[in-house]
Coordinates of C-alpha atoms in Angstrom, one line a residue:
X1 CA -6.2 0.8 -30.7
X2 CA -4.1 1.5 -33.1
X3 CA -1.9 -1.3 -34.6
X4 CA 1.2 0.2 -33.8
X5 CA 1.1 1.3 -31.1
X6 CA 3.6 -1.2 -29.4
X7 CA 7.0 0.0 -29.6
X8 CA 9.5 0.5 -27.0
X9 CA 9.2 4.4 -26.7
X10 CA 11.4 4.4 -23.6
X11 CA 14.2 3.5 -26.0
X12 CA 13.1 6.0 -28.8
X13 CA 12.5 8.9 -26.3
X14 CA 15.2 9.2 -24.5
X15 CA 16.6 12.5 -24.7
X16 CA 16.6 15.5 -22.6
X17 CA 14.6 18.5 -24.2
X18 CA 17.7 20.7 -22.9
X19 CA 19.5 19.6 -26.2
X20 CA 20.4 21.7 -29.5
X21 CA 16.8 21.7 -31.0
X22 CA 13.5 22.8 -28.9
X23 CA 10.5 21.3 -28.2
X24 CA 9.1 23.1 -30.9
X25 CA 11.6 22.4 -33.4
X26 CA 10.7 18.4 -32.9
X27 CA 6.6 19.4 -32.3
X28 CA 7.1 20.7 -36.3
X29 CA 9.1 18.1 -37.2
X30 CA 6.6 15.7 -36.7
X31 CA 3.4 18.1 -38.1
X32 CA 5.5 18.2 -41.5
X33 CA 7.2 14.7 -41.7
X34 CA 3.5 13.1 -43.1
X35 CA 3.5 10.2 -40.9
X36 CA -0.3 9.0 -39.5
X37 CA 0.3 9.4 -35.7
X38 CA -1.9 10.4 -32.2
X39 CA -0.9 10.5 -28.9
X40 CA -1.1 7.7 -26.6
X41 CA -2.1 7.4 -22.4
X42 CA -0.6 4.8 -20.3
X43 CA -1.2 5.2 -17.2
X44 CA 0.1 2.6 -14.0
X45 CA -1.2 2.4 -11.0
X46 CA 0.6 1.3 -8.2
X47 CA -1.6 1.7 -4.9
X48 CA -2.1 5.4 -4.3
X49 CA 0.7 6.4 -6.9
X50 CA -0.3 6.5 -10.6
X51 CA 2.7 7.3 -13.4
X52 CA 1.0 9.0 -16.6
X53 CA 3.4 8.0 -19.9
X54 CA 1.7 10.3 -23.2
X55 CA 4.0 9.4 -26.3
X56 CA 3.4 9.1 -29.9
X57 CA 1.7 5.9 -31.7
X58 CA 1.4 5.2 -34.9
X59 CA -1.2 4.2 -37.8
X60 CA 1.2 2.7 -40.6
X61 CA 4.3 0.0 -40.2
X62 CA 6.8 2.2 -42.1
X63 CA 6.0 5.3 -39.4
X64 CA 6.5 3.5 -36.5
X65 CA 10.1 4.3 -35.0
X66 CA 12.5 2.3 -34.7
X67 CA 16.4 2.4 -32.9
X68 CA 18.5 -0.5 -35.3
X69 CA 19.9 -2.9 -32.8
X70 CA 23.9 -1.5 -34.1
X71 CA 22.9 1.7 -33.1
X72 CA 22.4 0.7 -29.6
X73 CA 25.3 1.3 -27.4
X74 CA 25.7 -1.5 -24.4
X75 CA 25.9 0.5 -21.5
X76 CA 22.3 2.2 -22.8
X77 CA 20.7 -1.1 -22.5
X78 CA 22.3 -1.7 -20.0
X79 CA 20.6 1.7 -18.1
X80 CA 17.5 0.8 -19.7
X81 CA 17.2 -2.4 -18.8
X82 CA 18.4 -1.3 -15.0
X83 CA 15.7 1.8 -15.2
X84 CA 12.5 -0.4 -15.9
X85 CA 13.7 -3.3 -13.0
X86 CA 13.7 -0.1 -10.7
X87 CA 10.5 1.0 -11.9
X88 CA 9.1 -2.7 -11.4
X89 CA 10.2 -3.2 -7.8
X90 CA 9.1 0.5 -6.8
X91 CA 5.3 -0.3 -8.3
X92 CA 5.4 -3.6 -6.8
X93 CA 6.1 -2.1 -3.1
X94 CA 4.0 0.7 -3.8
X95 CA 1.1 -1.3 -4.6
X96 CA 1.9 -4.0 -1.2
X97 CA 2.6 -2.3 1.3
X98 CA 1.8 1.3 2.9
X99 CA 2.5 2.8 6.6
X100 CA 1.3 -0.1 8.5
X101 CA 3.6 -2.2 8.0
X102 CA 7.6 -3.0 8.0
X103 CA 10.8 -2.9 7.0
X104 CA 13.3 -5.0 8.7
X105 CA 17.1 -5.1 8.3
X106 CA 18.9 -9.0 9.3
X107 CA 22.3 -9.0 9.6
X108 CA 25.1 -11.3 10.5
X109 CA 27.0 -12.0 13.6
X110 CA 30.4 -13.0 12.8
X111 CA 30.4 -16.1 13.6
X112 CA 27.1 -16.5 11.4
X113 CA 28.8 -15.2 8.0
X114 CA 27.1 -17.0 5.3
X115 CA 28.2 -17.7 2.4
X116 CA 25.9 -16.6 -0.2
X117 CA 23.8 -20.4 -1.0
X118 CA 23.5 -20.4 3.2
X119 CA 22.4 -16.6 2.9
X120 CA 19.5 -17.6 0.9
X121 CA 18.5 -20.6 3.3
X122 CA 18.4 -18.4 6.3
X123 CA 16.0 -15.3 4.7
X124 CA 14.1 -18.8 3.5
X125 CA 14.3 -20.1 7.1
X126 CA 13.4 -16.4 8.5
X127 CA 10.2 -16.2 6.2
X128 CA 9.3 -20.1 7.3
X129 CA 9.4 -18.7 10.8
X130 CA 7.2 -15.8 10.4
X131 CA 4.8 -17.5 8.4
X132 CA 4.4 -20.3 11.4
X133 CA 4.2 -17.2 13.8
X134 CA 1.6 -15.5 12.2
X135 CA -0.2 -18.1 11.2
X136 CA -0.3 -19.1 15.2
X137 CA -1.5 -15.6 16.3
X138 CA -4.2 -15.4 13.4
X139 CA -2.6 -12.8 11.2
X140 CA -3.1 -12.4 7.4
X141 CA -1.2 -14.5 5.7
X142 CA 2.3 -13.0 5.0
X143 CA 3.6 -10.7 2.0
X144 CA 6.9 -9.8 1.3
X145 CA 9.7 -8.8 -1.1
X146 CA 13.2 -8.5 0.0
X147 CA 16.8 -7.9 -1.2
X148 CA 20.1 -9.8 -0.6
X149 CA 22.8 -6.7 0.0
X150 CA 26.4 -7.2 -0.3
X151 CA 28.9 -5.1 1.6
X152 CA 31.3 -3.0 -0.8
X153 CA 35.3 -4.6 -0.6
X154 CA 36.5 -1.5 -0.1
X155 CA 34.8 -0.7 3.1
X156 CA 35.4 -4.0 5.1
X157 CA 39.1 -3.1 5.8
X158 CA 40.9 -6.0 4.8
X159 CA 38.3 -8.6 5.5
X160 CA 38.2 -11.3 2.6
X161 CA 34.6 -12.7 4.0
X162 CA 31.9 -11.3 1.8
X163 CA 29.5 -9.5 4.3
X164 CA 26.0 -10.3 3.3
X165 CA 22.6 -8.8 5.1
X166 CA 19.2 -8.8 4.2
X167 CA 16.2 -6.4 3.6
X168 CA 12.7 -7.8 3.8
X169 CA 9.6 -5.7 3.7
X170 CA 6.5 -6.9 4.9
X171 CA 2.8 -6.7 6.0
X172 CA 2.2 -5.7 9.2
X173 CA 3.1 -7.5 12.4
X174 CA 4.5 -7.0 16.0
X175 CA 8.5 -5.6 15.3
X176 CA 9.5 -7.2 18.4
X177 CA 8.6 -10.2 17.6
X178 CA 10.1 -10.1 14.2
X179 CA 13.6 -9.1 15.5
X180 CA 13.3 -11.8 17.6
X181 CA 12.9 -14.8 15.1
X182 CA 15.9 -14.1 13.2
X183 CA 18.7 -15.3 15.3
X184 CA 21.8 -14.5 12.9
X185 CA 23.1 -10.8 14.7
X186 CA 21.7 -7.6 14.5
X187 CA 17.9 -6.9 13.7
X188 CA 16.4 -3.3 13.1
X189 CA 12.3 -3.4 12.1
X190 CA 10.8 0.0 11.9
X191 CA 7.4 1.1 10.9
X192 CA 7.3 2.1 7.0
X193 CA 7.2 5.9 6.1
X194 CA 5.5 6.8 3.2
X195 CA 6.2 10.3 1.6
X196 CA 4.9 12.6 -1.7
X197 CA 5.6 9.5 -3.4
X198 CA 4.4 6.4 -1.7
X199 CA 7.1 4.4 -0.8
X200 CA 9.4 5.0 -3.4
X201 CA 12.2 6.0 -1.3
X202 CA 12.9 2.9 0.5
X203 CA 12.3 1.0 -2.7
X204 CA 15.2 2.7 -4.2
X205 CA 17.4 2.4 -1.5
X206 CA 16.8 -1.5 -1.4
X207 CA 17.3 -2.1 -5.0
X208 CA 20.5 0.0 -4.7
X209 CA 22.2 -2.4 -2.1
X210 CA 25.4 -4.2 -4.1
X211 CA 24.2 -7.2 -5.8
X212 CA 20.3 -6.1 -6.3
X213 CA 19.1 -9.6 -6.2
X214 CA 15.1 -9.4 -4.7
X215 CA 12.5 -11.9 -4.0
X216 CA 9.0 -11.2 -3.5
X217 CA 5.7 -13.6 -2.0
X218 CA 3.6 -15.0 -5.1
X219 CA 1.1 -13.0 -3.5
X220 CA 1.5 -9.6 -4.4
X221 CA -0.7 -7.5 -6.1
X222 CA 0.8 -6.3 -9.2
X223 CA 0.3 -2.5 -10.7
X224 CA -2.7 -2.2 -13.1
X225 CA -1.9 -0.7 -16.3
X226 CA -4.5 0.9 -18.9
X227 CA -4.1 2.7 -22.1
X228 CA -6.2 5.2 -23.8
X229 CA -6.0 6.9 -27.1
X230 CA -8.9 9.0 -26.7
X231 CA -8.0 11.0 -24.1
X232 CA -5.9 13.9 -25.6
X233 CA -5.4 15.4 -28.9
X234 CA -2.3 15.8 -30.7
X235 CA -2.4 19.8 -30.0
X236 CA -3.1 19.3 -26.4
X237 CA -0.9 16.8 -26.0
X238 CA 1.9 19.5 -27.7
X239 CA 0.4 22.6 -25.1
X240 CA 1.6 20.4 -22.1
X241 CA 5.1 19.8 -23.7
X242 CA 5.4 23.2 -24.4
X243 CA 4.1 25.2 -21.3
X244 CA 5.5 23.2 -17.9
X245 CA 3.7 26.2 -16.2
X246 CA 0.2 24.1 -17.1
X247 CA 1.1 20.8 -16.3
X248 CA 0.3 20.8 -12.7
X249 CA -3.4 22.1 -14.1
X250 CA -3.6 20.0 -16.9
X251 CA -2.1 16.2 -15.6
X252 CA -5.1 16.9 -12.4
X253 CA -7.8 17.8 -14.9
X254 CA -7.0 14.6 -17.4
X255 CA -7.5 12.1 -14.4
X256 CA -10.5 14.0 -12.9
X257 CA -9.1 16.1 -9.9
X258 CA -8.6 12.6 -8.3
X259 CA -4.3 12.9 -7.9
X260 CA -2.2 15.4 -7.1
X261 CA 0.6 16.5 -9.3
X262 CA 4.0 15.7 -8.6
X263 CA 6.2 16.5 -11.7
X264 CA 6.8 15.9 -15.0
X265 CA 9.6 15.2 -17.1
X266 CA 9.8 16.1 -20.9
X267 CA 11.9 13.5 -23.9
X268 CA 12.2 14.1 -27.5
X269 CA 13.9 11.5 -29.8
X270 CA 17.2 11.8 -31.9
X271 CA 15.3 10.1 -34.8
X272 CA 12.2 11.0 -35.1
X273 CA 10.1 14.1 -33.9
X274 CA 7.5 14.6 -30.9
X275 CA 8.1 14.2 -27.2
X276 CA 7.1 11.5 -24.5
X277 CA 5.7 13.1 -21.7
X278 CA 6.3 10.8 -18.1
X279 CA 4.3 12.6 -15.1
X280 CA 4.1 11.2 -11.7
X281 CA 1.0 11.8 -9.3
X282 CA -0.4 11.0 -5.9
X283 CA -4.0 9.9 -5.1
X284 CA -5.8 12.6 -2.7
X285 CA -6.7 12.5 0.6

């Protein structure tokens, strides 16, 4: 692998190809600019979803791109920083958890409104309490991640208590008797429903809640990750950038007909040429 082939490309390509140049302007930019490069795969798997990342690496120190740190405004790291935790709890959920098993909504009575130290003992206490349950009725033993939410201000009317609830996802288990061992207000566990892709949905919504603090078991089986440099050229890696008509054909044909296409999404960089290619696919029935 080639020595440099570490280098945050997320940061480097992070434009959209709908800008002043074309693809093909930055393809050329790169043939002619003399620097030692081939395309690299990285491809995550997370359960039946698999993200396919096909960006530039390079052979020498003084071609490998770099953003200088003055050059990088606040609120983009900021957005990067918030993209990749998305990304990270979406692979981890998609990787955990599937159909069979639940998500669960705890809220708070009134008279129960934590503050947010006693919010965190009672999901602690909940998760205590399932664990003894399922460990009683011979269940596997328990997986989870789960997300402290915070109600907006501005929608509680004047209230000054901060209204705090709870979403908890975990491996399957009689709803009923999940509802029943919270104990704090309203409860609402409903069978998981995975789409096109997986069960990235509800992951979003979760890590969207107001405060996005999540906790997840020790267990969980984290998304595999592989890299390849063999497995396209430069030009072929430049005929998917430049004809979205083939990608569909092309993504399905690099991973052996074993995922379906979902999309793919097209970056160039403002300071060096090429493109980073992000395509998202589905395992087949």
């Amino acid at each position: 692998m080639s020595k440099y082939a570490d280098y945050s490309y997320l940061d480097i390509y992070n434009e959209s190809v709908l800008g002043a140049r074309t693809v093909e302007e930055r393809i050329e930019e790169l043939r002619v600019s003399g620097k030692n490069y081939r395309y690299m795969v990285k491809t995550i798997v997370s359960g039946s979803m698999i993200e396919s990342n096909i960006y530039p690496v390079y052979e020498k120190r003084k071609d490998k791109p770099r953003r200088e740190k003055n050059k990088i405004s606040k609120e983009a790291q900021v957005k990067l920083n918030d993209k990749n935790a998305k990304l990270k709890f979406i692979r981890l959920v998609n990787s955990n958890f599937s159909k069979d098993d639940l998500m669960i909504t705890l809220t708070y009575e009134d008279r129960y409104l934590p503050t947010e130290k006693q919010a965190k003992k009672d999901i602690t206490n909940y998760i205590r309490r399932i664990k003894t349950y399922r460990r009683k009725n011979g269940l596997p033993t328990l997986k989870y991640i789960y997300v402290i939410g915070y109600e907006d201000p501005e929608k509680q009317h004047g209230n000054k208590k901060v209204r705090i609830h709870h979403h908890i996802i975990m491996n399957q288990m009689d709803r009923e008797a999940a509802e029943d061992l919270w104990g704090r207000g309203r409860v609402e566990a409903k069978r998981l429903q995975p789409d096109e892709y997986g069960l990235e949905g509800i992951a979003r919504y979760m890590v969207a809640q107001k405060g996005k603090r999540w906790y997840s078991s020790k267990n969980l089986i984290q998304p595999k990750e592989y890299k390849s440099r063999t497995k396209i050229s430069k030009r072929k890696a430049e005929r998917i950038a430049l004809n979205e008509n083939d990608h569909k054909e092309l993504f399905e044909k690099l991973y052996s007909d074993k995922y379906k296409f979902l999309d793919c999404k097209t970056y160039i960089s403002d300071i060096t040429g090429g493109t980073y290619l992000y395509c998202r696919m589905r395992k087949k029935d």
